[in-house]
Short mmCIF file of C-alpha atoms and ligand atoms in Angstrom, two decimals:
data_model
loop_
_atom_site.label_atom_id
_atom_site.label_comp_id
_atom_site.label_asym_id
_atom_site.label_seq_id
_atom_site.Cartn_x
_atom_site.Cartn_y
_atom_site.Cartn_z
CA MET A 23 1.58 -35.53 -5.39
CA ASN A 24 -0.79 -32.57 -5.74
CA CYS A 25 1.02 -29.54 -7.08
CA GLU A 26 -0.19 -26.23 -8.44
CA PHE A 27 2.21 -23.95 -10.30
CA LYS A 28 1.55 -20.33 -11.24
CA LEU A 29 3.99 -17.85 -12.78
CA PRO A 30 4.01 -14.70 -14.95
CA ALA A 31 2.69 -15.28 -18.46
CA GLU A 32 6.17 -14.80 -19.94
CA ILE A 33 9.62 -14.67 -18.30
CA LEU A 34 12.70 -13.62 -20.27
CA PHE A 35 16.10 -13.94 -18.59
CA GLY A 36 19.47 -12.86 -19.96
CA CYS A 37 21.73 -9.96 -20.84
CA LYS A 38 20.12 -7.41 -23.23
CA GLU A 39 16.64 -8.98 -22.87
CA ARG A 40 15.42 -5.58 -21.59
CA ARG A 41 15.59 -4.26 -25.16
CA LYS A 42 12.64 -6.52 -26.10
CA LEU A 43 10.23 -4.67 -23.81
CA ALA A 44 8.65 -2.27 -26.32
CA GLU A 45 7.76 -5.08 -28.73
CA LYS A 46 5.97 -6.94 -25.91
CA LEU A 47 3.62 -4.06 -25.02
CA PRO A 48 0.03 -3.88 -26.32
CA PRO A 49 -0.99 -0.80 -28.35
CA GLY A 50 -1.82 2.31 -26.34
CA ASN A 51 -0.39 4.66 -23.74
CA VAL A 52 2.21 3.64 -21.19
CA LEU A 53 2.74 4.47 -17.52
CA ILE A 54 6.32 3.84 -16.32
CA ILE A 55 7.21 3.60 -12.63
CA ALA A 56 10.99 3.65 -12.13
CA GLY A 57 13.44 3.98 -9.27
CA SER A 58 15.42 7.24 -9.31
CA HIS A 59 18.54 5.20 -10.10
CA SER A 60 16.90 3.90 -13.31
CA LYS A 61 15.55 7.23 -14.63
CA GLN A 62 18.40 7.92 -17.01
CA ARG A 63 18.44 4.43 -18.47
CA VAL A 64 14.67 4.54 -19.01
CA GLU A 65 15.01 7.90 -20.79
CA ASN A 66 17.95 6.77 -22.92
CA GLU A 67 16.87 3.24 -23.81
CA LEU A 68 13.18 2.60 -23.27
CA ILE A 69 11.44 5.84 -24.19
CA PRO A 70 12.96 6.04 -27.72
CA ASP A 71 11.70 2.46 -28.28
CA LEU A 72 8.12 3.53 -27.41
CA GLY A 73 7.84 5.47 -30.69
CA LYS A 74 4.69 7.59 -30.92
CA ARG A 75 2.96 6.23 -27.81
CA GLU A 76 1.99 8.73 -25.13
CA PHE A 77 3.74 7.95 -21.85
CA ARG A 78 4.30 9.27 -18.32
CA LEU A 79 7.38 8.49 -16.26
CA ILE A 80 7.26 8.56 -12.44
CA ALA A 81 10.85 8.09 -11.29
CA ASN A 82 10.97 8.65 -7.56
CA ALA A 83 9.72 5.41 -6.00
CA HIS A 84 10.31 5.31 -2.21
CA PRO A 85 12.37 2.33 -0.97
CA GLU A 86 9.33 1.10 0.99
CA PRO A 87 6.27 1.90 -1.15
CA ARG A 88 3.37 3.66 0.52
CA LEU A 89 -0.33 3.70 -0.30
CA SER A 90 0.05 7.34 -1.41
CA ASP A 91 2.70 6.33 -4.01
CA VAL A 92 0.28 3.85 -5.55
CA GLN A 93 -2.64 6.30 -5.42
CA PHE A 94 -0.56 8.89 -7.29
CA ALA A 95 0.47 6.33 -9.92
CA ILE A 96 -3.18 5.32 -10.37
CA SER A 97 -4.23 8.95 -10.88
CA VAL A 98 -1.53 9.47 -13.54
CA GLY A 99 -2.42 6.19 -15.26
CA ARG A 100 -6.10 7.20 -15.40
CA GLU A 101 -5.19 10.65 -16.72
CA ILE A 102 -3.48 9.17 -19.78
CA THR A 103 -5.78 6.11 -19.97
CA ALA A 104 -2.70 3.91 -19.83
CA ALA A 105 -3.04 0.55 -21.59
CA SER A 106 0.07 -0.81 -19.91
CA VAL A 107 2.11 -0.19 -16.76
CA ILE A 108 5.85 -0.84 -16.53
CA GLY A 109 7.71 -1.31 -13.24
CA TYR A 110 11.42 -0.65 -13.88
CA GLY A 111 13.63 -0.68 -10.77
CA GLY A 112 13.87 -2.37 -7.38
CA GLY A 113 11.00 -4.10 -5.60
CA SER A 114 9.26 -0.85 -4.69
CA ALA A 115 8.99 0.48 -8.27
CA ILE A 116 7.73 -2.93 -9.40
CA ASP A 117 5.21 -3.22 -6.53
CA ILE A 118 3.82 0.28 -7.19
CA ALA A 119 3.45 -0.53 -10.90
CA LYS A 120 1.92 -3.96 -10.16
CA THR A 121 -0.72 -2.48 -7.86
CA ALA A 122 -1.47 0.46 -10.17
CA ALA A 123 -2.00 -1.97 -13.08
CA ALA A 124 -4.36 -4.07 -10.95
CA LEU A 125 -6.45 -1.20 -9.53
CA MET A 126 -6.30 1.59 -12.13
CA HIS A 127 -9.59 0.66 -13.79
CA LEU A 128 -11.47 -0.13 -10.54
CA ASP A 129 -13.54 2.03 -8.19
CA GLY A 130 -12.28 3.08 -4.79
CA THR A 131 -8.85 3.88 -3.39
CA VAL A 132 -5.82 1.67 -2.90
CA ALA A 133 -6.60 1.77 0.86
CA ASP A 134 -9.95 0.02 0.16
CA TYR A 135 -8.07 -2.98 -1.30
CA PHE A 136 -5.18 -2.82 1.22
CA TYR A 137 -7.59 -3.08 4.17
CA GLY A 138 -9.87 -5.62 2.44
CA ARG A 139 -12.91 -3.31 2.18
CA LYS A 140 -13.01 -4.10 -1.56
CA LYS A 141 -11.89 -7.20 -3.48
CA ILE A 142 -10.03 -7.31 -6.79
CA PRO A 143 -12.50 -8.91 -9.23
CA GLY A 144 -10.06 -9.95 -11.99
CA LYS A 145 -7.27 -9.00 -14.38
CA GLY A 146 -6.19 -5.36 -14.56
CA SER A 147 -4.08 -3.61 -17.18
CA PHE A 148 -1.07 -5.12 -18.97
CA PHE A 149 1.90 -5.15 -16.56
CA ALA A 150 5.59 -5.55 -17.39
CA ALA A 151 8.35 -5.84 -14.76
CA LEU A 152 12.09 -5.18 -15.14
CA PRO A 153 14.07 -5.65 -11.90
CA THR A 154 17.30 -3.69 -11.42
CA THR A 155 18.21 -5.44 -8.16
CA ALA A 156 18.65 -9.18 -7.67
CA GLY A 157 16.56 -9.99 -4.65
CA THR A 158 12.97 -9.07 -4.04
CA GLY A 159 11.40 -11.36 -6.63
CA ALA A 160 8.65 -8.78 -7.14
CA GLU A 161 8.78 -9.37 -10.92
CA ILE A 162 7.66 -12.99 -10.40
CA THR A 163 5.12 -12.83 -7.55
CA PRO A 164 1.38 -11.94 -7.61
CA ASN A 165 1.50 -9.64 -4.58
CA ALA A 166 2.79 -6.18 -3.70
CA VAL A 167 4.09 -5.23 -0.24
CA LEU A 168 2.82 -1.77 0.70
CA SER A 169 2.75 0.28 3.87
CA ASP A 170 0.46 2.87 5.39
CA PRO A 171 2.55 5.34 7.43
CA GLU A 172 -0.62 6.57 9.19
CA THR A 173 -1.30 3.21 10.86
CA GLY A 174 2.18 1.60 10.65
CA SER A 175 0.57 -1.27 8.75
CA LYS A 176 2.74 -3.13 6.21
CA GLN A 177 1.16 -5.97 4.27
CA SER A 178 0.48 -7.37 0.82
CA ILE A 179 -2.19 -6.74 -1.74
CA ARG A 180 -2.44 -10.05 -3.54
CA HIS A 181 -4.46 -11.55 -6.36
CA GLU A 182 -3.69 -14.39 -8.74
CA THR A 183 -4.23 -12.01 -11.69
CA MET A 184 -1.44 -9.71 -10.45
CA PHE A 185 1.31 -11.81 -12.04
CA ALA A 186 3.26 -9.84 -14.66
CA ASP A 187 2.25 -10.30 -18.28
CA VAL A 188 5.96 -10.18 -19.02
CA ALA A 189 8.96 -10.21 -16.65
CA LEU A 190 12.23 -9.22 -18.32
CA ILE A 191 15.13 -10.10 -16.04
CA ASP A 192 18.27 -8.62 -17.52
CA PRO A 193 21.27 -9.13 -15.19
CA GLU A 194 23.04 -6.18 -16.85
CA LEU A 195 20.60 -3.91 -15.00
CA THR A 196 22.16 -5.08 -11.70
CA PHE A 197 25.79 -4.42 -12.74
CA ASP A 198 25.83 -0.84 -11.43
CA CYS A 199 23.70 -1.56 -8.37
CA PRO A 200 25.27 0.10 -5.26
CA VAL A 201 27.21 -2.36 -3.07
CA ASN A 202 24.98 -2.00 0.01
CA VAL A 203 21.84 -2.57 -2.09
CA SER A 204 23.40 -5.67 -3.73
CA ALA A 205 24.24 -7.04 -0.27
CA GLY A 206 20.77 -6.47 1.19
CA SER A 207 18.78 -7.61 -1.84
CA GLY A 208 21.05 -10.65 -2.26
CA PHE A 209 20.42 -11.68 1.34
CA ASP A 210 16.70 -11.22 0.77
CA ALA A 211 16.97 -13.57 -2.23
CA LEU A 212 18.92 -16.14 -0.18
CA THR A 213 16.34 -15.94 2.63
CA GLN A 214 13.49 -16.39 0.16
CA ALA A 215 15.11 -19.48 -1.36
CA ILE A 216 15.71 -21.06 2.08
CA GLU A 217 12.28 -20.16 3.50
CA SER A 218 10.65 -21.60 0.37
CA PHE A 219 12.60 -24.86 0.72
CA ILE A 220 11.59 -25.43 4.36
CA SER A 221 8.05 -24.04 3.96
CA GLN A 222 5.13 -26.21 5.05
CA LYS A 223 3.65 -25.55 1.59
CA ALA A 224 6.75 -26.56 -0.39
CA ASN A 225 6.30 -29.13 -3.15
CA PRO A 226 8.83 -31.08 -5.26
CA ALA A 227 8.78 -28.47 -8.03
CA SER A 228 9.31 -25.50 -5.70
CA ASP A 229 12.01 -27.52 -3.88
CA ALA A 230 14.02 -28.05 -7.08
CA LEU A 231 13.90 -24.33 -7.86
CA ALA A 232 14.65 -23.27 -4.26
CA LEU A 233 17.70 -25.54 -3.96
CA SER A 234 19.16 -24.30 -7.24
CA ALA A 235 18.44 -20.70 -6.17
CA ALA A 236 20.15 -21.12 -2.80
CA LYS A 237 23.21 -22.71 -4.45
CA ASN A 238 23.65 -19.86 -6.95
CA ILE A 239 23.21 -17.11 -4.37
CA PHE A 240 25.14 -18.69 -1.49
CA SER A 241 28.21 -19.38 -3.64
CA GLU A 242 28.30 -16.09 -5.58
CA LEU A 243 26.88 -13.33 -3.36
CA SER A 244 30.18 -12.37 -1.75
CA ALA A 245 31.91 -12.02 -5.15
CA ALA A 246 28.92 -10.12 -6.55
CA VAL A 247 29.13 -7.61 -3.68
CA HIS A 248 32.89 -7.23 -3.22
CA ASP A 249 34.34 -7.64 -6.67
CA SER A 250 31.30 -6.40 -8.62
CA MET A 251 32.05 -9.40 -10.82
CA ASN A 252 29.55 -9.50 -13.64
CA SER A 253 29.58 -13.32 -13.79
CA ALA A 254 28.74 -13.43 -10.06
CA ARG A 255 26.00 -10.84 -10.49
CA ILE A 256 24.47 -12.89 -13.31
CA ALA A 257 24.51 -15.98 -11.02
CA VAL A 258 22.84 -14.05 -8.18
CA ALA A 259 20.22 -12.63 -10.59
CA LYS A 260 19.51 -16.17 -11.80
CA GLY A 261 19.28 -17.43 -8.20
CA SER A 262 16.94 -14.59 -7.29
CA MET A 263 14.64 -15.46 -10.20
CA LEU A 264 14.59 -19.19 -9.38
CA GLY A 265 13.96 -18.46 -5.68
CA ALA A 266 11.05 -16.18 -6.55
CA MET A 267 9.58 -18.84 -8.86
CA ALA A 268 9.80 -21.21 -5.87
CA PHE A 269 8.32 -18.98 -3.18
CA ALA A 270 5.50 -17.80 -5.47
CA GLN A 271 4.28 -21.43 -5.01
CA SER A 272 5.38 -22.28 -1.46
CA GLY A 273 5.14 -19.02 0.44
CA LEU A 274 7.86 -17.89 2.86
CA GLY A 275 8.40 -18.18 6.61
CA ALA A 276 8.92 -16.43 9.92
CA VAL A 277 11.82 -14.24 8.71
CA HIS A 278 9.38 -12.50 6.39
CA GLY A 279 6.49 -12.76 8.85
CA ILE A 280 8.40 -11.02 11.66
CA GLY A 281 10.49 -8.89 9.29
CA HIS A 282 7.59 -6.96 7.81
CA PRO A 283 6.16 -5.32 10.98
CA LEU A 284 9.65 -4.94 12.47
CA GLY A 285 11.08 -3.33 9.32
CA SER A 286 8.09 -1.05 8.95
CA LEU A 287 8.21 0.07 12.61
CA LEU A 288 11.97 0.73 12.82
CA HIS A 289 12.61 1.59 9.14
CA VAL A 290 15.01 -1.30 8.61
CA PRO A 291 15.62 -2.05 4.88
CA HIS A 292 13.95 -5.36 4.02
CA GLY A 293 17.16 -7.20 3.01
CA VAL A 294 18.94 -6.06 6.20
CA CYS A 295 15.98 -7.29 8.24
CA CYS A 296 16.25 -10.71 6.54
CA ALA A 297 20.00 -10.87 7.18
CA ILE A 298 19.57 -10.17 10.92
CA LEU A 299 16.65 -12.56 11.42
CA LEU A 300 17.61 -15.52 9.20
CA PRO A 301 20.26 -17.40 11.27
CA THR A 302 18.38 -17.01 14.58
CA ILE A 303 15.07 -18.17 13.09
CA LEU A 304 16.75 -21.11 11.33
CA ARG A 305 18.07 -22.28 14.74
CA TRP A 306 14.55 -22.00 16.22
CA ASN A 307 13.07 -23.86 13.24
CA LEU A 308 15.68 -26.61 13.14
CA PRO A 309 13.94 -29.19 15.42
CA ASP A 310 10.93 -29.12 13.05
CA CYS A 311 12.79 -29.28 9.73
CA ARG A 312 16.08 -31.09 10.37
CA THR A 313 15.73 -33.43 7.36
CA LYS A 314 15.12 -30.58 4.92
CA MET A 315 17.84 -28.43 6.52
CA THR A 316 20.31 -31.31 6.21
CA GLU A 317 19.49 -31.66 2.51
CA LEU A 318 19.96 -27.90 2.08
CA ALA A 319 23.24 -27.97 4.03
CA ASN A 320 24.61 -30.84 1.92
CA THR A 321 23.64 -29.02 -1.31
CA LEU A 322 25.58 -25.99 -0.07
CA SER A 323 28.66 -28.13 0.75
CA CYS A 324 28.11 -28.26 4.52
CA GLU A 325 27.98 -31.42 6.64
CA THR A 326 25.24 -30.30 9.03
CA PRO A 327 22.55 -27.61 9.33
CA GLU A 328 24.48 -26.13 12.26
CA GLU A 329 27.55 -25.68 10.04
CA LEU A 330 25.40 -24.07 7.34
CA ILE A 331 23.88 -21.56 9.78
CA VAL A 332 27.37 -20.54 10.95
CA LYS A 333 28.44 -20.10 7.30
CA ILE A 334 25.37 -17.94 6.64
CA GLU A 335 26.49 -15.75 9.57
CA THR A 336 30.01 -15.59 8.12
CA LEU A 337 28.59 -14.55 4.72
CA ARG A 338 26.51 -11.86 6.43
CA GLU A 339 29.58 -10.48 8.19
CA ASN A 340 31.63 -10.74 5.01
CA ILE A 341 29.22 -8.48 3.09
CA CYS A 342 29.00 -6.03 6.00
CA LEU A 343 25.41 -6.63 7.08
CA PRO A 344 24.54 -6.29 10.79
CA SER A 345 23.82 -9.18 13.18
CA ASN A 346 21.29 -7.42 15.44
CA PHE A 347 18.80 -4.54 15.58
CA ARG A 348 20.76 -2.45 18.12
CA ALA A 349 21.57 0.31 15.62
CA PHE A 350 17.89 0.49 14.65
CA GLY A 351 16.75 1.05 18.24
CA LEU A 352 14.78 -2.17 18.87
CA ARG A 353 13.36 -1.98 22.42
CA VAL A 354 11.08 -4.10 24.59
CA GLU A 355 8.19 -1.66 24.07
CA HIS A 356 8.24 -2.50 20.31
CA PHE A 357 7.60 -6.21 20.88
CA ALA A 358 3.81 -6.02 21.29
CA PHE A 359 3.36 -4.31 17.89
CA ILE A 360 5.64 -6.81 16.14
CA VAL A 361 3.99 -9.87 17.75
CA GLU A 362 0.51 -8.51 17.02
CA ASN A 363 1.25 -7.78 13.34
CA CYS A 364 3.42 -10.74 12.30
CA ARG A 365 0.68 -13.36 11.78
CA SER A 366 0.66 -13.12 7.98
CA GLY A 367 0.60 -15.91 5.40
CA SER A 368 4.40 -16.19 5.78
CA MET A 369 4.05 -17.22 9.44
CA LYS A 370 1.52 -19.89 8.48
CA SER A 371 4.00 -21.60 6.12
CA ASN A 372 6.92 -21.47 8.59
CA PRO A 373 7.99 -25.04 9.47
CA ARG A 374 7.55 -24.39 13.19
CA ASP A 375 4.46 -22.79 14.72
CA LEU A 376 6.01 -20.04 16.82
CA THR A 377 4.08 -18.89 19.88
CA ASP A 378 3.93 -15.24 20.96
CA PRO A 379 6.44 -15.84 23.82
CA GLU A 380 8.79 -17.60 21.36
CA ILE A 381 8.65 -14.62 18.98
CA THR A 382 9.41 -12.35 21.95
CA ALA A 383 12.39 -14.56 22.83
CA ILE A 384 13.69 -14.30 19.23
CA LEU A 385 13.43 -10.50 19.38
CA GLU A 386 15.22 -10.43 22.75
CA GLU A 387 18.12 -12.39 21.21
CA LEU A 388 18.47 -9.75 18.48
CA MET A 389 18.39 -6.54 20.55
FE1 FE2 B 406 11.89 -10.79 0.83
#
């Protein structure tokens, strides 16, 4: 068995672990990128811990980060010669911080790296990640998903040196997460665990993590959303972390491949996109991954993959996520853009090689 395993340098998981952040930072100035929801907590808890360090706080990360958000963060980081960058929030705050840390000391613009005109030569500034949603896995992965509104392009900047120097996953940060965000990010986490498990690049180590992730999320997501039960939210945060550790090795699949251009074009939140696409794509994939899907189904207390897919649809309905793209205005004229822009790394690790007409058929099912 050949198996390569790469993760952030240090991962801390557990309630109150966020309070260890300041002691983990190297000497020097600090750039903090936070979601607007996290601004007050950063001001009350983190900034006093920074002592005499100079810092700047940018606390208005867009839900889907744009190149201009990263460019602004880079300019602020350069202005204070930041030694470290902290991403404190959902996936977008973390992805902006991750990219700013990687590019801040390099020539050129973020667009140069996004479009491949320049290559990242090596490690950037110290980068710490604190997720406040349980789902995206951005604190674990070495890539950042960005979009360029001018071209409609949504893709990753990726480099093996973009792993966090420290990821502090404190489930308490998810306790006051709005219900709709918990539902969407939780479904993203479930999708990531499942796509990792059936990925063509899965290995025994990623499989063990992905199965455990799927079990935690599948059994606890409904309680985490509806009852705001802290024990359920801790389980979903744990599942999200394990799933991200898995897919950082194995890659994802067609839900993420198709979801990125579709979400970017129609402004569908990423977790909602995953929830709509997942059951349909699992049915398409099933002939090419029945053994793995049966193992997954049995782990999640289902007899067959078909039963599991129905239960995933029931969970989706139960946490009030939609089952099609009707409300987002998906039309036949959008198909060409989605088909043309979905051939990312995620599509290459999908268990079934989907042709362009098959992708069109999937989209037709979901109109
Ligand atoms: Fe995702």
